[in-house]
mmCIF file of C-alpha atoms in Angstrom:
data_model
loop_
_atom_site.group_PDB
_atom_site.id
_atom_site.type_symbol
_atom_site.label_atom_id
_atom_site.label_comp_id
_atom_site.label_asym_id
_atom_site.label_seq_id
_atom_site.Cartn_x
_atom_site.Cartn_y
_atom_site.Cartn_z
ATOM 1 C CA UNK A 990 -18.731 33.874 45.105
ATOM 2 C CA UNK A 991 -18.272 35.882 41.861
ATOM 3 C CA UNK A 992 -21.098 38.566 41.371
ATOM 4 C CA UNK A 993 -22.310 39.574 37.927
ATOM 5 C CA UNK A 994 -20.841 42.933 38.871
ATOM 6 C CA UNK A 995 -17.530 41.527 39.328
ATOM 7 C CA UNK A 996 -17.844 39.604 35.509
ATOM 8 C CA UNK A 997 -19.120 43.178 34.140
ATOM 9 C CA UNK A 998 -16.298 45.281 35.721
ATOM 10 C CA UNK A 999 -13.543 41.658 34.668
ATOM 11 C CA UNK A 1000 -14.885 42.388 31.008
ATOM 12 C CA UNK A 1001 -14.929 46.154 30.901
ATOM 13 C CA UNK A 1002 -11.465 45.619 31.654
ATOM 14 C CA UNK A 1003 -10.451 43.257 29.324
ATOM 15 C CA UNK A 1004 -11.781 45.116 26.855
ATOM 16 C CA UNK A 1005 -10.613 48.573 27.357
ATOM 17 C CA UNK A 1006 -7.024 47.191 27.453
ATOM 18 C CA UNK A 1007 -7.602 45.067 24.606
ATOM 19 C CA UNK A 1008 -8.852 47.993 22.765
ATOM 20 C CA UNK A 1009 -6.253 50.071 23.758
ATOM 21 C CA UNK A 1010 -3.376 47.829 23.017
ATOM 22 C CA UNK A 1011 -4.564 46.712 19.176
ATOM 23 C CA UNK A 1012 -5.055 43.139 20.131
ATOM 24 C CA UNK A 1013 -3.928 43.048 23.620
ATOM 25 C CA UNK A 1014 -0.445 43.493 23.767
ATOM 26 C CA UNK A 1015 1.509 46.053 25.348
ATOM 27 C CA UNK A 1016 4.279 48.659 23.620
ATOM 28 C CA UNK A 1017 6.713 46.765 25.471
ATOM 29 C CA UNK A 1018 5.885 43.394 24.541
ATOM 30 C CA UNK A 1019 4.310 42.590 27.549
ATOM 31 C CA UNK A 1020 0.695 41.547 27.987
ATOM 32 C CA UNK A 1021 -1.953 44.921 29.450
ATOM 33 C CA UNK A 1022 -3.559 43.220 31.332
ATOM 34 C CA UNK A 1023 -2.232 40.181 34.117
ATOM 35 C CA UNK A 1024 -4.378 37.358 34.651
ATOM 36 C CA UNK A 1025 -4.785 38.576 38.226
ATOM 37 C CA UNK A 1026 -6.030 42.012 37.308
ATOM 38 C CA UNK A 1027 -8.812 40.000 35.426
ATOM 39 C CA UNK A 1028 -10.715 38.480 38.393
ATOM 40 C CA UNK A 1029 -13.153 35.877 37.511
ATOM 41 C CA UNK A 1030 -12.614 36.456 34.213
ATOM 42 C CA UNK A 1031 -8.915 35.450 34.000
ATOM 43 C CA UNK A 1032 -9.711 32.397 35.718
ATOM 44 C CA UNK A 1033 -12.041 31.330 32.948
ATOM 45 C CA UNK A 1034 -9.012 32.057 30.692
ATOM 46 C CA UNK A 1035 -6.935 29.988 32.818
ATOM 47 C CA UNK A 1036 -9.423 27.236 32.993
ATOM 48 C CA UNK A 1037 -10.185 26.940 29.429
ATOM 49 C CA UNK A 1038 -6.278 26.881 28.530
ATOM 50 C CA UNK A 1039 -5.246 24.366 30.956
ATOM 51 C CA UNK A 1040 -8.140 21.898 30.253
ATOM 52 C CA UNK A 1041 -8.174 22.378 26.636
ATOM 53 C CA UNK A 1042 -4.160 21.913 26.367
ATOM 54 C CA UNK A 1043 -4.204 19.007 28.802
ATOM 55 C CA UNK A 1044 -6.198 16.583 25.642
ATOM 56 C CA UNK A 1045 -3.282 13.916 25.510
ATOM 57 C CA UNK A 1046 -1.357 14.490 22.213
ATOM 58 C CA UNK A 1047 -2.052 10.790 20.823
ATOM 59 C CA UNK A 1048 -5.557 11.761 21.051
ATOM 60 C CA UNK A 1049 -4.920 14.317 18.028
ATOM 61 C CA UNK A 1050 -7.018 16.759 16.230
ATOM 62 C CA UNK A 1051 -10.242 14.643 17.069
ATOM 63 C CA UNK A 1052 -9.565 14.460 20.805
ATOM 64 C CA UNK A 1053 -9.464 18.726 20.948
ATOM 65 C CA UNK A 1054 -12.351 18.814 18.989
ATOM 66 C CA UNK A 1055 -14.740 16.220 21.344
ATOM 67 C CA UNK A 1056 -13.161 18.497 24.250
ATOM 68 C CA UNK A 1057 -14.419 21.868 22.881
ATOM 69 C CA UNK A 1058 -17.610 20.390 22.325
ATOM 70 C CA UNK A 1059 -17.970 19.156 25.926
ATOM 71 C CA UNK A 1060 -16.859 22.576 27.242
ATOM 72 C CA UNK A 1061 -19.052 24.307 24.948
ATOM 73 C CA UNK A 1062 -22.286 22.336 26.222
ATOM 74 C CA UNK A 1063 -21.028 23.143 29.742
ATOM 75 C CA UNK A 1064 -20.555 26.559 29.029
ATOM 76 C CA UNK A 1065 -24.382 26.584 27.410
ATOM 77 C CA UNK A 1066 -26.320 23.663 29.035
ATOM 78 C CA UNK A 1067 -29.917 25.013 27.719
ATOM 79 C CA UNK A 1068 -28.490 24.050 24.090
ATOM 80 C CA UNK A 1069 -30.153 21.600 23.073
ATOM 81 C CA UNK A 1070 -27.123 20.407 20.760
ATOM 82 C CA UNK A 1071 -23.822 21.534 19.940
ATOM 83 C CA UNK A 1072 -21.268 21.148 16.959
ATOM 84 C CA UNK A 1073 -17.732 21.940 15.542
ATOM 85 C CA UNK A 1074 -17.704 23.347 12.075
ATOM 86 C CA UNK A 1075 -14.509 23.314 10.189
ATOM 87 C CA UNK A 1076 -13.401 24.712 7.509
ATOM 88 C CA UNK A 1077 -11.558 23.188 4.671
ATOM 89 C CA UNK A 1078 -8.477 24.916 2.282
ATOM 90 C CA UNK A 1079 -11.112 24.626 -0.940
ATOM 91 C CA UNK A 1080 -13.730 26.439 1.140
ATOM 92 C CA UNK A 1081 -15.622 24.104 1.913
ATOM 93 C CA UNK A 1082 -17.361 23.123 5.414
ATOM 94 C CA UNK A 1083 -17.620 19.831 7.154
ATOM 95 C CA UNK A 1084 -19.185 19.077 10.615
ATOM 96 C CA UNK A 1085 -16.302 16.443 12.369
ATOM 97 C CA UNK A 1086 -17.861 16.255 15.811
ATOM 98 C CA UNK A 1087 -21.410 16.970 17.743
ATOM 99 C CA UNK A 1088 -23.540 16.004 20.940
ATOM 100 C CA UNK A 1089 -26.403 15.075 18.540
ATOM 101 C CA UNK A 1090 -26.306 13.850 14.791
ATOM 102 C CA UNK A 1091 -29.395 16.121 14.626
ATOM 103 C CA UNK A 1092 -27.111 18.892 14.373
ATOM 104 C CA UNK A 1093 -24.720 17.782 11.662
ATOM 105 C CA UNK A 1094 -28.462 17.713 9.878
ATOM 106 C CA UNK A 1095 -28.780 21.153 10.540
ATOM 107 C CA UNK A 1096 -24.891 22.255 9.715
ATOM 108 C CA UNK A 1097 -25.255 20.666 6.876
ATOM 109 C CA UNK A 1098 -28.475 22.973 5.671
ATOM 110 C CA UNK A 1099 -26.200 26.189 6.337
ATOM 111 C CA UNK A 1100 -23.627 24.723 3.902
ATOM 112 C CA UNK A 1101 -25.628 23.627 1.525
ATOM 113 C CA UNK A 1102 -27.995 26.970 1.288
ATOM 114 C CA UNK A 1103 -24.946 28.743 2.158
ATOM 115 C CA UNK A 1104 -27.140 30.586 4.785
ATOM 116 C CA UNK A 1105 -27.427 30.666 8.664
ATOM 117 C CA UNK A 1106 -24.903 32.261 11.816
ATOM 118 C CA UNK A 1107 -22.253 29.479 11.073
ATOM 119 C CA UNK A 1108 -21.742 30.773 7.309
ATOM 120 C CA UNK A 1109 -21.563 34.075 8.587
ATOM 121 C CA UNK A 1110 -18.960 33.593 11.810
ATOM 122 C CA UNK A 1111 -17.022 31.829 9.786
ATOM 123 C CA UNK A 1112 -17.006 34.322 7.450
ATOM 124 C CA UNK A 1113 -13.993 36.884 7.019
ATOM 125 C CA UNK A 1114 -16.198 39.736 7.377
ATOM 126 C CA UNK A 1115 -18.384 38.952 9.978
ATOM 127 C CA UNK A 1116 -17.640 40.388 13.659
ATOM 128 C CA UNK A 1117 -17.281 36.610 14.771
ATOM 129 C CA UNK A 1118 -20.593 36.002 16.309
ATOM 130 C CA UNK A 1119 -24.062 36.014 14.867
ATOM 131 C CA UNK A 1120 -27.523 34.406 16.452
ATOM 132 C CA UNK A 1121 -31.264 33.839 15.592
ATOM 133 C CA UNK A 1122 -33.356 33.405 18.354
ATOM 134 C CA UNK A 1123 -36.748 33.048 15.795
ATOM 135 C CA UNK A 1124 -35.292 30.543 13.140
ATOM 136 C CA UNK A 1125 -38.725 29.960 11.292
ATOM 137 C CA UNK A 1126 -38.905 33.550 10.502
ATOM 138 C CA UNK A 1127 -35.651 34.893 9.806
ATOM 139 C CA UNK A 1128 -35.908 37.333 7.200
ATOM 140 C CA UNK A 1129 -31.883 36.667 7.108
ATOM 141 C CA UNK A 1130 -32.041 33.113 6.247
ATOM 142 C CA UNK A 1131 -35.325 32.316 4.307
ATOM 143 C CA UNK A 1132 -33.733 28.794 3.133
ATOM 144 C CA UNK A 1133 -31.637 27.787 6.144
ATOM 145 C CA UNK A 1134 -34.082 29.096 8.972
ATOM 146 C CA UNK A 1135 -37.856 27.151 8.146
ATOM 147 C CA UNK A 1136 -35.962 23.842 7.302
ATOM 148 C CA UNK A 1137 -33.950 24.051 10.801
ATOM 149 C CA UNK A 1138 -36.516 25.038 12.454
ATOM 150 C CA UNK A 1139 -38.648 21.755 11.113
ATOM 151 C CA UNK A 1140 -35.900 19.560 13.388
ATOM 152 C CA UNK A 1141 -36.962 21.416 15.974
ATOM 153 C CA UNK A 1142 -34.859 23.996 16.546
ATOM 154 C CA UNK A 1143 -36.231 27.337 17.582
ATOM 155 C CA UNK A 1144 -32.520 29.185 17.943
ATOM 156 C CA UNK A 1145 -28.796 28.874 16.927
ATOM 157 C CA UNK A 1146 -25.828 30.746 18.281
ATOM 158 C CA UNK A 1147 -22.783 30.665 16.550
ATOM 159 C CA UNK A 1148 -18.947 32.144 17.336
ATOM 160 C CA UNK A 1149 -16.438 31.665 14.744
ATOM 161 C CA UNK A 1150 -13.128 30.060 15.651
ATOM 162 C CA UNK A 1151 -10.908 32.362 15.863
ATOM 163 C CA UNK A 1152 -12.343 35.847 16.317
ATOM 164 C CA UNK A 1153 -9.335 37.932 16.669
ATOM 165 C CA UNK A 1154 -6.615 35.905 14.452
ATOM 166 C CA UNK A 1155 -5.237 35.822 11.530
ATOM 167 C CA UNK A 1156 -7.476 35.534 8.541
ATOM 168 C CA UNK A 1157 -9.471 32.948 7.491
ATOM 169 C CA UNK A 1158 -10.901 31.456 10.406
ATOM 170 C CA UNK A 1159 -10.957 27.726 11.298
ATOM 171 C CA UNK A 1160 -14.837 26.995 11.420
ATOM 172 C CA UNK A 1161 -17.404 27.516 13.848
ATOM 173 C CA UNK A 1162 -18.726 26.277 17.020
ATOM 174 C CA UNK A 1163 -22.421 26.131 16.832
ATOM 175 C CA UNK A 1164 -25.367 25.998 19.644
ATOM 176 C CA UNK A 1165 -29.214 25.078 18.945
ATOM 177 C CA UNK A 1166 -31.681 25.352 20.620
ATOM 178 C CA UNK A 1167 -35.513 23.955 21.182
ATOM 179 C CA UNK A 1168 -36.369 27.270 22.813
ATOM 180 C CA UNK A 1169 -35.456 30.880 22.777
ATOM 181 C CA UNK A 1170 -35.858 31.488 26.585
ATOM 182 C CA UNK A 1171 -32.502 29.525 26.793
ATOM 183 C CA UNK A 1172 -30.321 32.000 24.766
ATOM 184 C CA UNK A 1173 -31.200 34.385 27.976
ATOM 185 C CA UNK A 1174 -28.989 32.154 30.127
ATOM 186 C CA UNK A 1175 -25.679 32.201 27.792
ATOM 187 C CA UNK A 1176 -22.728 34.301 27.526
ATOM 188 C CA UNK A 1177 -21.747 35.244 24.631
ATOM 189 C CA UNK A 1178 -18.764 36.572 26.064
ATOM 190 C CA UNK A 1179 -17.724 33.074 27.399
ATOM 191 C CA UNK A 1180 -18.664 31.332 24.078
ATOM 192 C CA UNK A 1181 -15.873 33.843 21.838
ATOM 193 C CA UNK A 1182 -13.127 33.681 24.726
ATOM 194 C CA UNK A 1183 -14.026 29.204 24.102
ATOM 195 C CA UNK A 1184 -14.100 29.458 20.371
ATOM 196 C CA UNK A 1185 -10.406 31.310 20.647
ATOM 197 C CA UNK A 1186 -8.711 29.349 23.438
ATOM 198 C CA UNK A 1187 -10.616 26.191 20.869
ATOM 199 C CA UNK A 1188 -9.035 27.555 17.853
ATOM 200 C CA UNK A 1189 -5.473 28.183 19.250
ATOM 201 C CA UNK A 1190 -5.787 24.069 20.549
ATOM 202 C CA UNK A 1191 -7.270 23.004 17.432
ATOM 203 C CA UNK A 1192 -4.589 24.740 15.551
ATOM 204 C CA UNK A 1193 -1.932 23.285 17.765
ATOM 205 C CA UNK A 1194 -3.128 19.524 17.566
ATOM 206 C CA UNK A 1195 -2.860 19.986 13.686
ATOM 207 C CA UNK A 1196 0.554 20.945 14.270
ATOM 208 C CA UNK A 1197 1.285 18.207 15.606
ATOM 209 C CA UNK A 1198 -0.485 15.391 13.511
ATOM 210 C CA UNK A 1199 1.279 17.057 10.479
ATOM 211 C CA UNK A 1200 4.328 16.354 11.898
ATOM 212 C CA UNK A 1201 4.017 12.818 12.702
ATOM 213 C CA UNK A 1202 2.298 12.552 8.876
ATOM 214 C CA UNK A 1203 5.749 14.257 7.868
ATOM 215 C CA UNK A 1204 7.833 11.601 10.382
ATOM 216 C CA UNK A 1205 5.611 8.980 9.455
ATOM 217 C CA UNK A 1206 5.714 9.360 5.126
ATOM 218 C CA UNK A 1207 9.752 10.055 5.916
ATOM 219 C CA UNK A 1208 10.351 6.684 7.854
ATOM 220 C CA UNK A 1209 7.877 4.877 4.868
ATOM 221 C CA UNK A 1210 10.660 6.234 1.959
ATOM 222 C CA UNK A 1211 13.127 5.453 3.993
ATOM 223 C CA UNK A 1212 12.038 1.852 4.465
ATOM 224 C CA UNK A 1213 11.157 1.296 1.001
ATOM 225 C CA UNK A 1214 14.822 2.644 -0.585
ATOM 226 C CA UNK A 1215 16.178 0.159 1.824
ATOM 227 C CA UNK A 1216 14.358 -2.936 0.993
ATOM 228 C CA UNK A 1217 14.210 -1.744 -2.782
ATOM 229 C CA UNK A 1218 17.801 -1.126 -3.081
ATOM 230 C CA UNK A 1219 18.507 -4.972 -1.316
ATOM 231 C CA UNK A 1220 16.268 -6.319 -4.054
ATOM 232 C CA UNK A 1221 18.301 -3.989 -6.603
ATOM 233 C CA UNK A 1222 21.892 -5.625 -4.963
ATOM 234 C CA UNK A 1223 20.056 -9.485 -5.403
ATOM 235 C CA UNK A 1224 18.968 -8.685 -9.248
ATOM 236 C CA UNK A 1225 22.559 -7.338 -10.149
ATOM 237 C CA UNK A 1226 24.122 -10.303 -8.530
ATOM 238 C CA UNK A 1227 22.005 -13.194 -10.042
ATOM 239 C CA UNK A 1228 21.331 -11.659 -13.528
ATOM 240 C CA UNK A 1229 24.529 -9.619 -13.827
ATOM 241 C CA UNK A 1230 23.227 -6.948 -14.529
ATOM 242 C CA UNK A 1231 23.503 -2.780 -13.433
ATOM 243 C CA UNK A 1232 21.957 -0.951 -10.652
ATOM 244 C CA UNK A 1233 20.037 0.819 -13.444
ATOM 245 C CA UNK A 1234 19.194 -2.208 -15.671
ATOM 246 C CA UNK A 1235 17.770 -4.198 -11.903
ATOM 247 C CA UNK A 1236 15.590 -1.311 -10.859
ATOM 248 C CA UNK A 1237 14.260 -1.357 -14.661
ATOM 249 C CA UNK A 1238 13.441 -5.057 -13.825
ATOM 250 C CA UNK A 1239 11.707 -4.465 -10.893
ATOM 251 C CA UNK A 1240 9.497 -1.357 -12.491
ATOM 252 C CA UNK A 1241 8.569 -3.544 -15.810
ATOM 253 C CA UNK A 1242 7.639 -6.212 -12.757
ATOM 254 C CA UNK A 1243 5.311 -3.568 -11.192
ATOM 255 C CA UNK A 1244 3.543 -2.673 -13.772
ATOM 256 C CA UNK A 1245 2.899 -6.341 -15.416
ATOM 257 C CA UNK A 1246 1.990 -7.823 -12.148
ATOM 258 C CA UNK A 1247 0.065 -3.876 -10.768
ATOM 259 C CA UNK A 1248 2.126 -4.520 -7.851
ATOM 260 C CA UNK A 1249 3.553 -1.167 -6.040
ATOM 261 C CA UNK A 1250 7.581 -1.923 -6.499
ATOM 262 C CA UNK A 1251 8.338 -2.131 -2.878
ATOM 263 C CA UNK A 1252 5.965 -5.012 -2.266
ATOM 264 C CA UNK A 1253 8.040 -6.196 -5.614
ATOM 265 C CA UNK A 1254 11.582 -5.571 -3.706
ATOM 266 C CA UNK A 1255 10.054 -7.070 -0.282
ATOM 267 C CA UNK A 1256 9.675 -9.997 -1.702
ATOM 268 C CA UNK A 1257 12.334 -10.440 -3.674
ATOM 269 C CA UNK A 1258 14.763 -9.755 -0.497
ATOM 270 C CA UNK A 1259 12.418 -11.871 1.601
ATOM 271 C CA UNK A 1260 12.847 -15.107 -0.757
ATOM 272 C CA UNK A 1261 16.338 -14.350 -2.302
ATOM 273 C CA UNK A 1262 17.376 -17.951 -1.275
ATOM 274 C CA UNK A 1263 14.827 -19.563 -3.890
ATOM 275 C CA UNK A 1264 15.761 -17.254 -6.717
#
């Protein structure tokens, strides 16, 4: 069984050699620090990576997100609700998935007093991780804290996604709780090493549902200069007419009828026997 003097001595480690290398890597390219050397901590690593990059890829963006959240209520299980925040290209924050709509009521009181741990781990200047354990009397968050705190949340814990990468981070993941006592029981070490392995699967499944958009809007034009240059061939044929002079047809049809012109062209090729 792993002692909290093994975790202590796992961490020291990590650290020091994180330190030490700028970010973890060694002059040779190689990583500091092997899994094995690690202990108990590099199996958490290991664990985190394997279940987090195991979310089926039809599931998509939404599928990694509902997994971090599950880990991250594992992880803290005195929480009394968790959340994702992301972050959007304008700025802007949204809450996509949580254990409790409760706490997209509270998220959405940190955006919209711009106050609270979330707003600051997700900001560029924050070390990554901010908490509260007295909510209603904050002196940091006079707006956000007393209004939270009204839901019935005494505490909030928040680790930005990702701590260490590239500028600006992702979002947030974000744990209330009912009671103070239960912010005794986390690890905040264990919540950033989550939020990072999160943000590197997060930032993965966008990969790929960008590329299937891509694949998806490609096949679409494809499709439609197909079926619009058939209706193009049918126009030129039975009104004698230029490729230029049929696709003028078929946009005068569009806009008359506010039809998009490949519905126009569908049709058209679908009923050419009856014009």
């Amino acid at each position: 069984m792993t002692t909290e003097r093994d975790w202590q001595a796992a961490r020291r480690r990590f650290v020091e050699d994180t330190e030490g290398a700028g970010g973890g890597a060694s002059r040779n390219g190689g990583s500091r620090t092997l899994v094995a050397e690690l202990g108990p901590l590099g199996d958490q690593f290991l664990a985190l990576a394997r279940d987090l990059f195991s979310v089926p890829p039809e599931a998509g963006v939404l599928g990694v997100l509902e997994r971090i959240v599950e880990r991250a209520h594992d992880l803290a299980p005195g929480a009394s609700m968790v959340s994702v925040t992301l972050r959007e290209a304008n700025g802007s924050f949204h809450t996509p998935v949580e254990t409790d709509a409760l706490a997209t009521r509270a998220d959405h009181i940190q955006y919209e007093t711009g106050e609270g741990p979330c707003v600051e781990a997700v900001a560029d200047s924050s070390s990554g991780s901010t908490h509260s354990r007295d909510l209603a009397r904050d002196p940091r968050y006079p707006r956000f804290g007393p209004r939270v705190a009204q839901l019935g949340m005494t505490a909030v814990v928040a680790t930005g996604m990702f701590p260490e990468s590239d500028l600006p981070r992702l979002g947030a993941l974000n744990y209330y709780f009912s009671s103070a006592e239960h912010l005794d029981d986390v690890d905040e070490d264990m919540m950033l090493l989550l939020a990072a392995h999160g943000a590197v699967a997060l930032q993965a499944a966008q990969r790929v549902e960008a590329e299937r958009l891509r694949t998806a809007q490609l096949t679409d034009a494809l499709q439609s200069r197909d079926v619009i240059g058939q209706a193009k061939g049918i126009l030129m044929q039975r009104r004698g007419v230029d490729a230029d002079e049929a696709f003028d047809i078929l946009r005068r049809a569009s806009q008359d009828l506010n039809v998009k012109i490949r519905d126009i062209a569908t049709t058209i090729a679908s009923r050419r026997a009856e014009l």
